[in-house]
GROMACS .gro file of C-alpha atoms in nm:
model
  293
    1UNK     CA    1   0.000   0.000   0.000
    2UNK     CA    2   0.113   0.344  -0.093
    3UNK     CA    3   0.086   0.668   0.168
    4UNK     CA    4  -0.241   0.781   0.006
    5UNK     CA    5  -0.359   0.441   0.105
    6UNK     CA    6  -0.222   0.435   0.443
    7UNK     CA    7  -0.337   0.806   0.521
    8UNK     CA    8  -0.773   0.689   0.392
    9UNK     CA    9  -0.704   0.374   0.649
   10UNK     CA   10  -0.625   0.597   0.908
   11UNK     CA   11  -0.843   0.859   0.846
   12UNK     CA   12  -1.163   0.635   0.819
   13UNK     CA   13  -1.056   0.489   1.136
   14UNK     CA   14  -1.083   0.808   1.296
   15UNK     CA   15  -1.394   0.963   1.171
   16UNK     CA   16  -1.554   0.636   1.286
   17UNK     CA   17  -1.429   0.625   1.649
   18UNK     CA   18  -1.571   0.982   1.640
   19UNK     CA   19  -1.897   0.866   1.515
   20UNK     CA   20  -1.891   0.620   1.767
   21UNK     CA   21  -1.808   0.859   2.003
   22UNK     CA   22  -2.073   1.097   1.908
   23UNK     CA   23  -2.395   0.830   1.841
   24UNK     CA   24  -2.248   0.766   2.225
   25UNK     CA   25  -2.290   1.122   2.408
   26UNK     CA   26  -2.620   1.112   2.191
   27UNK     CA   27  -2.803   0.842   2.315
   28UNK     CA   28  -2.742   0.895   2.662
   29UNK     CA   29  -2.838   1.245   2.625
   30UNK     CA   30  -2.501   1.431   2.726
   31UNK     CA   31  -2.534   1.766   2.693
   32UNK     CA   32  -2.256   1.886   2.411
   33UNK     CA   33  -2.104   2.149   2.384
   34UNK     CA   34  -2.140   2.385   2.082
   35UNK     CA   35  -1.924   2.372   1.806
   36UNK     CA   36  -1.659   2.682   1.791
   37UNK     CA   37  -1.692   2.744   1.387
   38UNK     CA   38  -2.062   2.671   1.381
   39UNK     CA   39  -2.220   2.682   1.686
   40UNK     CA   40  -2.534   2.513   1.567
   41UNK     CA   41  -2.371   2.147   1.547
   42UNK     CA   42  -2.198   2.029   1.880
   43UNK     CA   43  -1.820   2.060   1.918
   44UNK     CA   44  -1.755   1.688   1.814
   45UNK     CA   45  -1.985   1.707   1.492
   46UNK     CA   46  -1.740   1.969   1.404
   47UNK     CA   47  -1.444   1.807   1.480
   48UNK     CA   48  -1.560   1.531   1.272
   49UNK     CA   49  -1.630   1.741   0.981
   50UNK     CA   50  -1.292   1.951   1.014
   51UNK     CA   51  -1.124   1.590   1.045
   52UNK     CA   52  -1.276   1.444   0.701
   53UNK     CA   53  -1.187   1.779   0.558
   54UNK     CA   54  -0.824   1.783   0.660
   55UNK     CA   55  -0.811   1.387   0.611
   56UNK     CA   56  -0.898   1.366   0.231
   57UNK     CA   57  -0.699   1.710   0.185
   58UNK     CA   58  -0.384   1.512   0.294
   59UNK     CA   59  -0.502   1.176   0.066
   60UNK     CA   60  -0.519   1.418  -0.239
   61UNK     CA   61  -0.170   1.571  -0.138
   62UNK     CA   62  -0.016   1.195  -0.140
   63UNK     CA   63  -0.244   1.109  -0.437
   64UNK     CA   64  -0.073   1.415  -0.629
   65UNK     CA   65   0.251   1.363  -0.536
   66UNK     CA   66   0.236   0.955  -0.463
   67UNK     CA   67   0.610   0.977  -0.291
   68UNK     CA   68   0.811   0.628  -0.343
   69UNK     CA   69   0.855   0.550   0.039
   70UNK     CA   70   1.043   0.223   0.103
   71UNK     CA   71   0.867  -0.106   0.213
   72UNK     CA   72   1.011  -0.090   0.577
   73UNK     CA   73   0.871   0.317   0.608
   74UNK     CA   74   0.566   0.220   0.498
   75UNK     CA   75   0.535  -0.079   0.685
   76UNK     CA   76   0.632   0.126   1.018
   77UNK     CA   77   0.319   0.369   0.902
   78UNK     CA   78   0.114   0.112   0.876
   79UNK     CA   79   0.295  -0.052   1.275
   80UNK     CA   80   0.184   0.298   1.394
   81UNK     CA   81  -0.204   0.279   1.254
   82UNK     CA   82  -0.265  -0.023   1.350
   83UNK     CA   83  -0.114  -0.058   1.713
   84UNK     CA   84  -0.394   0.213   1.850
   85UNK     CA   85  -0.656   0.058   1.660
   86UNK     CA   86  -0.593  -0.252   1.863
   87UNK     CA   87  -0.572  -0.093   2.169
   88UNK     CA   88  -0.902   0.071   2.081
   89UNK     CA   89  -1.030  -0.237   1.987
   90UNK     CA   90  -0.924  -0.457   2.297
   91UNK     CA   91  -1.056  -0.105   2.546
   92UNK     CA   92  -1.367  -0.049   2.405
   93UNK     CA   93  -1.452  -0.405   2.259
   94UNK     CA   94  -1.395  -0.626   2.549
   95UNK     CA   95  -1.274  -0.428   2.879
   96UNK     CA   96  -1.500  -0.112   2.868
   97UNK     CA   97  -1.780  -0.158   2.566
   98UNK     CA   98  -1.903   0.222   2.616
   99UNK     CA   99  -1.873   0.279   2.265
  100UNK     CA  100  -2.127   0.074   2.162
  101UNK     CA  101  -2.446   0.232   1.983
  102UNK     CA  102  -2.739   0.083   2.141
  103UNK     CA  103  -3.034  -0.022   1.897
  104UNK     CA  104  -3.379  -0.190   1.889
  105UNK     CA  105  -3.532  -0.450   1.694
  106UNK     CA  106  -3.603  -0.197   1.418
  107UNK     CA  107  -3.247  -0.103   1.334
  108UNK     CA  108  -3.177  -0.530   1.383
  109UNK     CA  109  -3.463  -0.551   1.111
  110UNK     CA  110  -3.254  -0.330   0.850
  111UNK     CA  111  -2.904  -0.501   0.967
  112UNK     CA  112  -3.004  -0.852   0.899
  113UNK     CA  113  -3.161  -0.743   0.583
  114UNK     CA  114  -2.818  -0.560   0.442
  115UNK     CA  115  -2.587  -0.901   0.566
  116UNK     CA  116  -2.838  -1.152   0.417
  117UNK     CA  117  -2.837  -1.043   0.117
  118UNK     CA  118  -2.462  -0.932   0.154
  119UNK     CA  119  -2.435  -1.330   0.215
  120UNK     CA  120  -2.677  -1.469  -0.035
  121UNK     CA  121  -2.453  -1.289  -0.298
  122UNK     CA  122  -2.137  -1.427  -0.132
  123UNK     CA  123  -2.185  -1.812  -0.116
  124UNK     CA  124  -2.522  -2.083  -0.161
  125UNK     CA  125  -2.707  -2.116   0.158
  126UNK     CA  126  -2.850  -2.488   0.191
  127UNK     CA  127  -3.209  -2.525   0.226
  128UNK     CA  128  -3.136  -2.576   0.532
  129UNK     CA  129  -2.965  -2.304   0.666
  130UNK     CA  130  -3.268  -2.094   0.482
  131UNK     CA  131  -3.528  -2.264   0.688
  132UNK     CA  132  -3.369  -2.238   1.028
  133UNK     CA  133  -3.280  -1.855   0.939
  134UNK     CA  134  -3.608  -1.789   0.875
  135UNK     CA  135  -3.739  -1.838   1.228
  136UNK     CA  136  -3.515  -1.590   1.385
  137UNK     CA  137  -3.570  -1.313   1.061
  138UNK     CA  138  -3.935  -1.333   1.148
  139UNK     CA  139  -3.929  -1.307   1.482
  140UNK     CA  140  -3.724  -0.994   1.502
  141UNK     CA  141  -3.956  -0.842   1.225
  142UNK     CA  142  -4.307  -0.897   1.408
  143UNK     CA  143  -4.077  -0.760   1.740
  144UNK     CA  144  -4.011  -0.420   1.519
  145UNK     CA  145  -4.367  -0.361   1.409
  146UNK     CA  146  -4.520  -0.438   1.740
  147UNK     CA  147  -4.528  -0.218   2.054
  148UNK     CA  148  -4.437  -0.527   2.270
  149UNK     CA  149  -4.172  -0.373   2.558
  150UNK     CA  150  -3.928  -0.692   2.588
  151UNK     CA  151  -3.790  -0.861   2.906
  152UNK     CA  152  -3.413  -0.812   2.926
  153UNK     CA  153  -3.333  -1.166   2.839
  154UNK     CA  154  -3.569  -1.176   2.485
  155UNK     CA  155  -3.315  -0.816   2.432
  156UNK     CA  156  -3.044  -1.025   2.481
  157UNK     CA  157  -3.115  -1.271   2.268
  158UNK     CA  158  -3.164  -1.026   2.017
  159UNK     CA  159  -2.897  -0.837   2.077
  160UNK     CA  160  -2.622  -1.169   2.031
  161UNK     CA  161  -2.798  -1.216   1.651
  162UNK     CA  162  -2.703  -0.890   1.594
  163UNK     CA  163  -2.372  -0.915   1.718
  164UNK     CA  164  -2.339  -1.249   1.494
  165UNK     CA  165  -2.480  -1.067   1.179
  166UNK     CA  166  -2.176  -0.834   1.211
  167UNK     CA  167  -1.947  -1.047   1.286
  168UNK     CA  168  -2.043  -1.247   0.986
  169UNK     CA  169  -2.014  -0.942   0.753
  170UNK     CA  170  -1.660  -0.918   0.913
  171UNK     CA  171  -1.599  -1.257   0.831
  172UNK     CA  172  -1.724  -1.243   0.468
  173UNK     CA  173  -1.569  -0.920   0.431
  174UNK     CA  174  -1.243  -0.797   0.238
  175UNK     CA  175  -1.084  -0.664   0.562
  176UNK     CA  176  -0.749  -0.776   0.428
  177UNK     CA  177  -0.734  -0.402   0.260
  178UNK     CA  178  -0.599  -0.297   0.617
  179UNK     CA  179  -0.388  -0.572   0.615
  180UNK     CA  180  -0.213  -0.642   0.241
  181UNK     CA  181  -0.216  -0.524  -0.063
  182UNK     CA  182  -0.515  -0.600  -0.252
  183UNK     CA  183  -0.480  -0.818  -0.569
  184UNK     CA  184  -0.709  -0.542  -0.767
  185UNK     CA  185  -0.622  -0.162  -0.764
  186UNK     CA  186  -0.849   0.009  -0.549
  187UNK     CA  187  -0.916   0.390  -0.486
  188UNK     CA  188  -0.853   0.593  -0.152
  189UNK     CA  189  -1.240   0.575  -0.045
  190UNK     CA  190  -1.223   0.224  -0.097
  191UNK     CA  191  -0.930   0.243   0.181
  192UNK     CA  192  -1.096   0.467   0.370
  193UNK     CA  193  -1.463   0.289   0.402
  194UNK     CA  194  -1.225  -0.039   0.550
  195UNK     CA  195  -1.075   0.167   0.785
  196UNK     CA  196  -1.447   0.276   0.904
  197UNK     CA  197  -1.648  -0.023   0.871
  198UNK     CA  198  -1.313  -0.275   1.016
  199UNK     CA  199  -1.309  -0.047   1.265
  200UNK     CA  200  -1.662  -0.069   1.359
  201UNK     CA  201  -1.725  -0.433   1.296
  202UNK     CA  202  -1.442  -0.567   1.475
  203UNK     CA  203  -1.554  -0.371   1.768
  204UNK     CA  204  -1.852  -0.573   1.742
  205UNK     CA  205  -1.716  -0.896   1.677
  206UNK     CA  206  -1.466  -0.871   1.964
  207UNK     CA  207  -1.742  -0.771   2.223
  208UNK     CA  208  -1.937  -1.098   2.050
  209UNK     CA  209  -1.722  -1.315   2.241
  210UNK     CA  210  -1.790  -1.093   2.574
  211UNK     CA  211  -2.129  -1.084   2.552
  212UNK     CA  212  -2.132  -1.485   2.470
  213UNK     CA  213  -2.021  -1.528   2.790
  214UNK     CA  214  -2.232  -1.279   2.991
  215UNK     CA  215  -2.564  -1.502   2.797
  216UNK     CA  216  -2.347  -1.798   2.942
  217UNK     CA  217  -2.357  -1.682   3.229
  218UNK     CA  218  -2.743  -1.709   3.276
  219UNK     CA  219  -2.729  -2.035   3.328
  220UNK     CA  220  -2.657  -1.940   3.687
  221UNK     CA  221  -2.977  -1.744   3.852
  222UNK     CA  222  -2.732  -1.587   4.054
  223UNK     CA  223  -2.588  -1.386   3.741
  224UNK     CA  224  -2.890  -1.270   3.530
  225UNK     CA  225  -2.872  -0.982   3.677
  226UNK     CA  226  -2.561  -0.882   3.466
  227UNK     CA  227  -2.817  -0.892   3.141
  228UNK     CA  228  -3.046  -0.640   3.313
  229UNK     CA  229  -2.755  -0.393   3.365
  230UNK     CA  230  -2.624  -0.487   3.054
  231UNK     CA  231  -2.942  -0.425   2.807
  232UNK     CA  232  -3.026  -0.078   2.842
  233UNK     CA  233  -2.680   0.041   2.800
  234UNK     CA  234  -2.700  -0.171   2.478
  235UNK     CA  235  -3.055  -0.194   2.333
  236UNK     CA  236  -3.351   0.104   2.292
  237UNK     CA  237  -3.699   0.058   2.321
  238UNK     CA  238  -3.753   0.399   2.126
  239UNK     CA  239  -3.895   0.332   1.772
  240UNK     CA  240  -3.990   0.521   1.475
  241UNK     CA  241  -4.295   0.540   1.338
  242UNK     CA  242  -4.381   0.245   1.155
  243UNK     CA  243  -4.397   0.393   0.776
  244UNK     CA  244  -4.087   0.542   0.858
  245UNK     CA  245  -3.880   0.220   0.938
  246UNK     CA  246  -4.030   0.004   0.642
  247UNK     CA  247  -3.970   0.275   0.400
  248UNK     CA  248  -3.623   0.269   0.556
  249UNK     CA  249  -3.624  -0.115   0.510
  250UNK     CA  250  -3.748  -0.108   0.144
  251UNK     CA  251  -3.482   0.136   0.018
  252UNK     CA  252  -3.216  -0.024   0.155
  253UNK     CA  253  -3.344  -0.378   0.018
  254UNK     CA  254  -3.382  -0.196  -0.315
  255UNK     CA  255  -3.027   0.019  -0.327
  256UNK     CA  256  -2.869  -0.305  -0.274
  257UNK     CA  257  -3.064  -0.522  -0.532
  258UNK     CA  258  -3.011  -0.240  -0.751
  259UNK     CA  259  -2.634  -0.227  -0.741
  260UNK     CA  260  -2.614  -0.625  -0.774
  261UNK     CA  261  -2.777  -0.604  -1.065
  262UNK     CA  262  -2.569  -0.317  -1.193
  263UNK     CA  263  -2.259  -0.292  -1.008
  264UNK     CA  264  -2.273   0.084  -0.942
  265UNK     CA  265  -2.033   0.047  -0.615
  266UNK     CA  266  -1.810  -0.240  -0.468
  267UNK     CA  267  -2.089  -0.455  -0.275
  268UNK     CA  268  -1.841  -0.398   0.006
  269UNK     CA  269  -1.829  -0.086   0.019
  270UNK     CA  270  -2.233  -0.014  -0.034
  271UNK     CA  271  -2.291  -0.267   0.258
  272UNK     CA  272  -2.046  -0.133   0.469
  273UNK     CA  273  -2.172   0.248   0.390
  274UNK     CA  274  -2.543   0.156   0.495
  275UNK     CA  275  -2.449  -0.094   0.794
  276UNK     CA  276  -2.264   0.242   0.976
  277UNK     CA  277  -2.570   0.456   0.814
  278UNK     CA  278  -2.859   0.267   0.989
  279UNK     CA  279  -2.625   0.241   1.334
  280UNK     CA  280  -2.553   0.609   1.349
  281UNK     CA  281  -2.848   0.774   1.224
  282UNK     CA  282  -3.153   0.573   1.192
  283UNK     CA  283  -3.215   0.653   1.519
  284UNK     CA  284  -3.217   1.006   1.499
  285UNK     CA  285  -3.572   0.980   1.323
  286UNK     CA  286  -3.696   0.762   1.606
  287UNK     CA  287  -3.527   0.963   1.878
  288UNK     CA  288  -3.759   1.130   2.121
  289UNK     CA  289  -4.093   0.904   1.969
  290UNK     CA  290  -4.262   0.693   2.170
  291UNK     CA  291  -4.251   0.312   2.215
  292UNK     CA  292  -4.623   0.301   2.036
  293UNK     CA  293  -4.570   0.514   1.740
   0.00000   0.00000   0.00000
C-alpha cells in the first residue's frame, strides 16, 4: 500500500471512532457542547467534519505527489495505525464496551436485511440453513412492528444475533485491505470505508465473544442480573414510526438489489456504507418518539 492508502485507512478509522463517540454522548443524552466554527452542530460534529476535511486534503496531497517511500517506512506507518486501533479495539470491545451504539429490533430488522443479502450474494445457503434462518428473521420483524416492551433476556437474545450478523459481515468481508495489498487496484475511499467499517465491525465482533459469555452466564440465577444492567446500555426501546422504518427497510433492500444487478459500487463498500448509516443515524428519526408510534 502506498501513503495515500495508508493516510484513507487511518483517516476512516478516525472519523468512525468519532462517530462512535458521538452516536455515544447522543443516546445517553449528554449535553454537548457547541461547536466553535458553527455553533449550531456540537463541538464533536465539528471536529468530525474539520477531520474528514483535513483527512482527504492530505489523501489528495499523497495522491498528487504519490512519494516512493520504502517497504520498511511504509510498513512502520502502517505498525503505527494499527497498534492504537488494537488498543481501541481490545478497550472499548472487550474491557470497557461504552462505545457501543445501542439499537432496537427496528435497526436489527434493516441489519439482517443488508448481511443476508450481503451473504446470499457471497456463497449458496443450503435449504437448510434458509429454513432455520427464517425463524429468527421473522421473529425480530413482528418484534419491530409491534409495541411489545421486551424482558431483558428476549433483548439479549436479540442483541447476540445482531452481534453475529456483524461479525459475519466481518468474516465475509475484504478486511485484508488494512492488512495487504489488494490483488485489484483500489481507490482511496475504498481504503478509507475499510478503515471505518473494520473499525466498527471488529468492535462488534470482539465484544461478541464478551457478551457470549455474559448469555453464558445465565445459566446461573445468581448472574442474570448482569443482562439487566447490561441491556439498556445496549438496546432502545424507542422506535420510529412504523412507515418510517419500512420505507427505511425497502430502500435499503432496493439500493442493494439495484447495485447487484448493476454494479454501481463495490458490494463492500455499499454494505459497509449503509451498515454504519442505519447504526448512526436511523435513530435520529426515532429519537424522542414513543414506544407506540
Amino acid at each position: 500500500m502506498d501513503l495515500a492508502a495508508n493516510l484513507a485507512i487511518a483517516a476512516g478509522i478516525i472519523v468512525e471512532i468519532l462517530l462512535l463517540w458521538e452516536t455515544s454522548d447522543r443516546q445517553k443524552n449528554v449535553q454537548p457542547a457547541p461547536g466553535i466554527i458553527a455553533p449550531g452542530i456540537s463541538r464533536l460534529q465539528e471536529l468530525i467534519a474539520l477531520t474528514v476535511l483535513v483527512s482527504w486534503t492530505l489523501i489528495a496531497v499523497a495522491e498528487f505527489f504519490n512519494p516512493q517511500l520504502s517497504s520498511a517506512t511504509l510498513g512502520g506507518i502502517q505498525s503505527a495505525i494499527m497498534f492504537p486501533a488494537f488498543m481501541f479495539l481490545f478497550v472499548y470491545g472487550m474491557v470497557h464496551p461504552k462505545l457501543l451504539p445501542r439499537v432496537n429490533e427496528q435497526t436489527i430488522v434493516v441489519i439482517t436485511a443488508i448481511v443476508l443479502l450481503s451473504l446470499v450474494g457471497q456463497a449458496e445457503l443450503a435449504w437448510y440453513w434458509l429454513a432455520a434462518l427464517t425463524v429468527p428473521i421473522v421473529a425480530i420483524f413482528l418484534m419491530a412492528l409491534t409495541t411489545f416492551i421486551m424482558p431483558p433476556l428476549f433483548k439479549s437474545l436479540y442483541y447476540f444475533w445482531y452481534l453475529i450478523c456483524l461479525f459475519a459481515m466481518a468474516y465475509q468481508s475484504n478486511l485484508n485491505l488494512l492488512f495487504n495489498a489488494p490483488a485489484e487496484p483500489q481507490t482511496s475511499m475504498d481504503y478509507f470505508i475499510a478503515g471505518t467499517a473494520g473499525i466498527f465491525l471488529l468492535l462488534h465482533s470482539i465484544f461478541l465473544v464478551r457478551f457470549f459469555l455474559m448469555l453464558t452466564a445465565n445459566i446461573l440465577p445468581k448472574n442474570r442480573y448482569l443482562i439487566q444492567l447490561a441491556m439498556p446500555q445496549l438496546f432502545s426501546d424507542e422506535q420510529m414510526p412504523r412507515y418510517k422504518f419500512l420505507t427505511i427497510l425497502l430502500v435499503v433492500v432496493a439500493v442493494l438489489l439495484l447495485n447487484r444487478q448493476f454494479g454501481f459500487v463495490p458490494s463492500f463498500s455499499l454494505t459497509s456504507l449503509l451498515i454504519l448509516f442505519v447504526v448512526h443515524f436511523m435513530d435520529r428519526a426515532a429519537h424522542g418518539a414513543p414506544r407506540f408510534l
